[in-house]
CSV table of C-alpha atoms and ligand atoms in Angstrom, one decimal:
chain,number,residue,atom,x,y,z
A,13,UNK,CA,137.3,59.7,84.6
A,14,UNK,CA,133.8,58.4,84.9
A,15,UNK,CA,132.4,57.4,81.1
A,16,UNK,CA,128.4,55.9,79.9
A,17,UNK,CA,127.9,54.4,76.9
A,18,UNK,CA,124.3,54.1,75.5
A,19,UNK,CA,122.5,52.9,72.1
A,20,UNK,CA,121.0,50.2,71.1
A,21,UNK,CA,122.3,46.4,70.1
A,22,UNK,CA,125.3,46.5,67.8
A,23,UNK,CA,125.4,50.6,67.9
A,24,UNK,CA,128.9,49.4,69.2
A,25,UNK,CA,129.2,50.0,73.2
A,26,UNK,CA,131.3,47.4,74.0
A,27,UNK,CA,133.7,48.2,70.6
A,28,UNK,CA,134.3,52.3,71.1
A,29,UNK,CA,133.8,51.2,75.4
A,30,UNK,CA,137.4,49.0,75.1
A,31,UNK,CA,138.8,51.8,73.0
A,32,UNK,CA,138.9,54.4,75.5
A,33,UNK,CA,139.4,52.1,78.4
A,34,UNK,CA,143.3,51.2,76.2
A,35,UNK,CA,143.5,55.2,76.2
A,36,UNK,CA,142.5,56.6,79.5
A,37,UNK,CA,143.4,53.0,81.3
A,38,UNK,CA,140.5,53.7,83.0
A,39,UNK,CA,137.8,50.0,83.2
A,40,UNK,CA,134.5,49.2,81.4
A,41,UNK,CA,131.9,47.3,83.2
A,42,UNK,CA,129.7,45.8,80.9
A,43,UNK,CA,126.8,44.5,82.4
A,44,UNK,CA,126.1,42.2,79.6
A,45,UNK,CA,129.3,40.7,79.6
A,46,UNK,CA,129.4,40.3,83.7
A,47,UNK,CA,125.8,38.9,83.1
A,48,UNK,CA,127.5,36.4,80.0
A,49,UNK,CA,130.2,35.1,82.7
A,50,UNK,CA,127.3,34.3,85.1
A,51,UNK,CA,125.7,31.8,82.5
A,52,UNK,CA,128.8,30.7,81.3
A,53,UNK,CA,129.3,29.1,85.0
A,54,UNK,CA,126.7,26.9,85.0
A,55,UNK,CA,124.9,27.5,88.1
A,56,UNK,CA,121.2,27.6,88.6
A,57,UNK,CA,121.2,31.3,88.4
A,58,UNK,CA,123.0,31.1,85.0
A,59,UNK,CA,120.7,28.8,83.6
A,60,UNK,CA,118.0,30.8,84.5
A,61,UNK,CA,119.5,34.2,82.9
A,62,UNK,CA,120.7,32.6,80.2
A,63,UNK,CA,116.7,31.8,79.5
A,64,UNK,CA,116.0,35.8,79.7
A,65,UNK,CA,118.7,36.6,77.9
A,66,UNK,CA,118.2,34.6,74.8
A,67,UNK,CA,114.6,36.1,74.8
A,68,UNK,CA,115.9,40.0,74.1
A,69,UNK,CA,114.8,40.9,77.9
A,70,UNK,CA,116.0,42.9,80.7
A,71,UNK,CA,116.7,40.7,83.7
A,72,UNK,CA,116.1,41.9,86.9
A,73,UNK,CA,117.4,45.7,87.7
A,74,UNK,CA,118.0,44.3,91.4
A,75,UNK,CA,120.8,42.0,89.9
A,76,UNK,CA,122.9,44.1,87.8
A,77,UNK,CA,122.5,46.8,90.4
A,78,UNK,CA,124.2,44.3,92.9
A,79,UNK,CA,126.7,43.5,90.2
A,80,UNK,CA,127.8,47.2,88.8
A,81,UNK,CA,127.7,48.1,92.0
A,82,UNK,CA,130.4,45.8,92.9
A,83,UNK,CA,132.4,46.7,90.6
A,84,UNK,CA,132.6,50.2,91.3
A,85,UNK,CA,133.6,50.3,95.2
A,86,UNK,CA,136.1,48.0,93.7
A,87,UNK,CA,139.9,49.0,93.9
A,88,UNK,CA,139.9,48.8,90.1
A,89,UNK,CA,137.5,51.6,89.3
A,90,UNK,CA,139.3,54.0,91.6
A,91,UNK,CA,140.6,56.4,89.2
A,92,UNK,CA,137.3,55.5,86.9
A,93,UNK,CA,135.5,53.6,85.0
A,94,UNK,CA,133.0,52.7,81.7
A,95,UNK,CA,129.5,52.5,81.8
A,96,UNK,CA,128.4,50.3,79.1
A,97,UNK,CA,124.7,48.7,79.1
A,98,UNK,CA,123.8,50.3,82.4
A,99,UNK,CA,121.5,51.8,83.3
A,100,UNK,CA,118.6,50.5,80.3
A,101,UNK,CA,115.9,52.3,82.5
A,102,UNK,CA,114.6,54.7,84.6
A,103,UNK,CA,115.0,53.6,87.2
A,104,UNK,CA,118.1,51.9,86.7
A,105,UNK,CA,119.7,55.2,85.8
A,106,UNK,CA,118.2,56.6,89.0
A,107,UNK,CA,119.2,54.2,91.1
A,108,UNK,CA,122.8,54.3,89.6
A,109,UNK,CA,122.7,58.2,90.6
A,110,UNK,CA,121.7,57.3,94.1
A,111,UNK,CA,124.8,55.0,93.9
A,112,UNK,CA,127.0,57.8,92.2
A,113,UNK,CA,125.7,60.1,95.0
A,114,UNK,CA,127.1,58.0,98.2
A,115,UNK,CA,130.7,57.4,96.7
A,116,UNK,CA,130.7,61.4,96.0
A,117,UNK,CA,131.5,60.7,92.2
A,118,UNK,CA,129.9,61.8,89.3
A,119,UNK,CA,129.3,60.9,84.8
A,120,UNK,CA,131.1,63.3,83.3
A,121,UNK,CA,130.3,61.9,80.0
A,122,UNK,CA,127.5,60.3,78.2
A,123,UNK,CA,128.1,58.8,74.5
A,124,UNK,CA,124.8,58.0,73.0
A,125,UNK,CA,125.5,56.1,69.8
A,126,UNK,CA,123.2,56.5,67.0
A,127,UNK,CA,123.5,54.0,63.9
A,128,UNK,CA,120.7,53.4,61.6
A,129,UNK,CA,118.3,49.9,62.9
A,130,UNK,CA,119.0,48.9,59.4
A,131,UNK,CA,122.9,48.5,60.2
A,132,UNK,CA,121.9,46.7,63.2
A,133,UNK,CA,121.0,43.3,62.2
A,134,UNK,CA,123.7,42.5,60.1
A,135,UNK,CA,126.0,44.2,63.0
A,136,UNK,CA,124.7,41.6,65.8
A,137,UNK,CA,124.5,38.7,62.9
A,138,UNK,CA,128.4,38.8,62.3
A,139,UNK,CA,130.1,39.7,65.8
A,140,UNK,CA,132.0,37.4,66.5
A,141,UNK,CA,134.0,38.0,70.2
A,142,UNK,CA,136.9,36.5,71.6
A,143,UNK,CA,136.3,33.6,74.3
A,144,UNK,CA,139.8,35.0,76.4
A,145,UNK,CA,140.4,38.6,76.1
A,146,UNK,CA,136.8,39.9,74.6
A,147,UNK,CA,138.1,41.3,71.3
A,148,UNK,CA,135.0,42.3,69.0
A,149,UNK,CA,135.1,41.3,65.4
A,150,UNK,CA,133.1,41.0,62.6
A,151,UNK,CA,132.4,38.4,60.2
A,152,UNK,CA,131.0,40.9,57.3
A,153,UNK,CA,133.7,43.5,58.2
A,154,UNK,CA,136.6,42.4,59.1
A,155,UNK,CA,138.5,38.8,57.5
A,156,UNK,CA,137.9,36.8,61.2
A,157,UNK,CA,135.4,34.1,61.2
A,158,UNK,CA,133.5,32.4,64.2
A,159,UNK,CA,136.5,30.0,65.3
A,160,UNK,CA,139.5,31.9,64.0
A,161,UNK,CA,142.1,32.4,66.1
A,162,UNK,CA,142.1,36.1,68.0
A,163,UNK,CA,146.2,35.1,69.4
A,164,UNK,CA,144.4,35.3,72.9
A,165,UNK,CA,141.6,33.1,72.2
A,166,UNK,CA,139.0,31.8,69.8
A,167,UNK,CA,136.6,34.2,68.5
A,168,UNK,CA,133.0,32.7,69.0
A,169,UNK,CA,129.6,34.3,68.2
A,170,UNK,CA,127.0,35.0,71.1
A,171,UNK,CA,123.5,32.9,72.0
A,172,UNK,CA,121.5,36.6,71.6
A,173,UNK,CA,123.1,37.2,68.9
A,174,UNK,CA,120.1,35.5,66.0
A,175,UNK,CA,117.6,37.9,64.0
A,176,UNK,CA,114.6,37.0,65.7
A,177,UNK,CA,116.1,37.8,69.9
A,178,UNK,CA,118.2,41.3,68.1
A,179,UNK,CA,114.3,42.2,66.9
A,180,UNK,CA,112.8,41.7,70.6
A,181,UNK,CA,116.0,43.5,71.9
A,182,UNK,CA,115.5,46.1,69.8
A,183,UNK,CA,111.9,46.5,70.3
A,184,UNK,CA,112.8,46.5,74.6
A,185,UNK,CA,115.4,49.1,74.0
A,186,UNK,CA,113.3,51.7,72.0
A,187,UNK,CA,110.2,50.8,74.6
A,188,UNK,CA,112.6,50.8,78.1
A,189,UNK,CA,116.3,52.4,77.0
A,190,UNK,CA,115.8,55.7,75.0
A,191,UNK,CA,113.7,57.3,77.1
A,192,UNK,CA,117.1,57.8,79.6
A,193,UNK,CA,118.4,59.7,76.8
A,194,UNK,CA,116.3,62.6,78.3
A,195,UNK,CA,117.5,62.1,81.2
A,196,UNK,CA,121.1,62.6,80.9
A,197,UNK,CA,120.7,65.2,78.0
A,198,UNK,CA,119.0,67.7,81.1
A,199,UNK,CA,122.0,67.3,83.2
A,200,UNK,CA,123.9,68.0,80.0
A,201,UNK,CA,126.5,65.6,79.6
A,202,UNK,CA,125.3,63.8,76.5
A,203,UNK,CA,126.9,63.8,73.7
A,204,UNK,CA,125.2,62.1,70.5
A,205,UNK,CA,128.2,60.4,68.1
A,206,UNK,CA,126.2,59.2,65.2
A,207,UNK,CA,127.8,56.2,63.6
A,208,UNK,CA,126.9,54.1,60.0
A,209,UNK,CA,128.7,52.5,57.5
A,210,UNK,CA,132.3,54.0,58.2
A,211,UNK,CA,134.8,51.9,60.5
A,212,UNK,CA,135.2,52.3,64.7
A,213,UNK,CA,138.0,54.6,64.8
A,214,UNK,CA,136.7,58.2,63.6
A,215,UNK,CA,134.0,57.2,66.6
A,216,UNK,CA,137.2,56.6,68.5
A,217,UNK,CA,138.4,59.7,67.5
A,218,UNK,CA,135.7,61.9,67.6
A,219,UNK,CA,135.3,60.6,71.2
A,220,UNK,CA,139.0,61.4,72.4
A,221,UNK,CA,138.5,64.5,71.2
A,222,UNK,CA,135.7,65.3,73.5
A,223,UNK,CA,137.5,64.4,76.4
A,224,UNK,CA,140.4,65.5,76.2
A,225,UNK,CA,138.8,69.3,75.3
B,27,AP5,P1,124.7,43.6,76.7
B,27,AP5,O1,125.4,42.6,76.2
B,27,AP5,O2,124.6,44.8,76.5
B,27,AP5,O3,124.1,43.3,74.8
B,27,AP5,P2,123.7,44.9,73.7
B,27,AP5,O4,123.1,46.1,74.6
B,27,AP5,O5,122.5,44.6,73.2
B,27,AP5,O6,124.9,45.4,72.8
B,27,AP5,P3,125.6,44.5,72.1
B,27,AP5,O7,126.7,44.2,73.0
B,27,AP5,O8,124.7,43.4,71.2
B,27,AP5,O9,126.1,46.0,71.6
B,27,AP5,P4,127.4,47.2,71.9
B,27,AP5,O10,126.2,48.2,71.1
B,27,AP5,O11,128.2,46.7,72.5
B,27,AP5,O12,127.7,46.6,70.3
B,27,AP5,P5,129.4,45.7,69.8
B,27,AP5,O13,130.6,46.9,70.2
B,27,AP5,O14,129.3,44.7,70.6
B,27,AP5,O15,123.2,43.0,76.7
B,27,AP5,C1,122.8,41.3,76.7
B,27,AP5,C2,121.7,40.7,77.2
B,27,AP5,O16,122.1,40.7,78.9
B,27,AP5,C3,120.2,42.3,76.9
B,27,AP5,O17,119.6,41.9,76.3
B,27,AP5,C4,119.8,42.1,78.6
B,27,AP5,O18,118.7,40.1,78.5
B,27,AP5,C5,120.4,41.8,79.4
B,27,AP5,N1,121.5,43.1,80.0
B,27,AP5,C6,122.4,43.5,80.1
B,27,AP5,N2,122.6,44.5,81.0
B,27,AP5,C7,121.3,44.8,81.6
B,27,AP5,C8,121.2,45.6,82.1
B,27,AP5,N3,121.4,47.0,82.2
B,27,AP5,N4,119.8,45.7,83.0
B,27,AP5,C9,119.1,44.2,82.0
B,27,AP5,N5,119.5,43.7,81.5
B,27,AP5,C10,120.7,43.7,81.3
B,27,AP5,O19,129.8,46.1,68.3
B,27,AP5,C11,128.4,45.1,67.7
B,27,AP5,C12,129.3,44.6,66.7
B,27,AP5,O20,129.5,45.8,65.2
B,27,AP5,C13,130.4,44.0,66.3
B,27,AP5,O21,130.5,43.0,65.4
B,27,AP5,C14,131.8,44.8,66.0
B,27,AP5,O22,133.1,45.2,65.5
B,27,AP5,C15,130.8,45.7,64.7
B,27,AP5,N6,131.1,47.7,64.9
B,27,AP5,C16,131.3,48.0,66.1
B,27,AP5,N7,131.5,49.3,65.7
B,27,AP5,C17,130.7,49.6,64.3
B,27,AP5,C18,131.6,50.6,63.1
B,27,AP5,N8,131.5,51.6,63.8
B,27,AP5,N9,131.1,50.6,61.9
B,27,AP5,C19,131.2,49.1,61.7
B,27,AP5,N10,130.8,48.1,62.5
B,27,AP5,C20,131.1,48.0,63.9
B,28,MG,MG1,128.7,45.0,74.0
């Protein structure tokens, strides 16, 4: 089973990907996480990526396609995968089609997580992520705070989660990513999941029900 999560920054793509990963035992491929791992490596490329990502712009299509294609063709993904944060523009969506065609696989479900913009800033600014297991929490909606232990590692903030960068990321999302909603709508595989003040569990239930039916 191959699944794709679409949605604005902070809409909950990572949160839902992790839940679906556990529920169906297929791996999450988050281009944001892969790129952040590169920035943490201290390489020259990592330094360049850090600058681009902290401005809220996209990194090159060529680089993300290379990262995704390496993952998708690995043994880990032989039973399927969950794409989180890729594709993000029409060119990436077309390249993904070519790659999947060559591998003779297809995306079965695209979930668009639709969250009102006024909630997005709070979700991003309050986000904390475990530096070891990647578990995502929020300082506004949970008792966890930056620096707390998750059990496996420590909760840290992302460098791009300040209000200015989030505003830029939202602008880039509406200019470059929103057009791909129609691309997947036309294929008849898009499911719109409306999120809001209620927590992530209700959304997971809705997604699991769609997949199981
Ligand atoms: P990336 O890491 O993918 O960031 P993003 O798309 O901006 O999305 P986020 O990770 O910020 O949000 P999310 O939807 O995963 O939300 P989450 O589940 O964490 O990309 C970062 C950067 O990398 C990009 O800006 C770009 O520079 C580069 N990049 C990545 N992919 C690229 C590509 N394909 N091409 C080019 N460049 C690329 O949830 C957010 C918060 O909300 C958390 O605190 C969570 O606890 C909380 N939350 C989640 N769901 C709920 C809920 N239902 N109710 C209450 N709180 C909730
Ligand atoms: Mg994410």
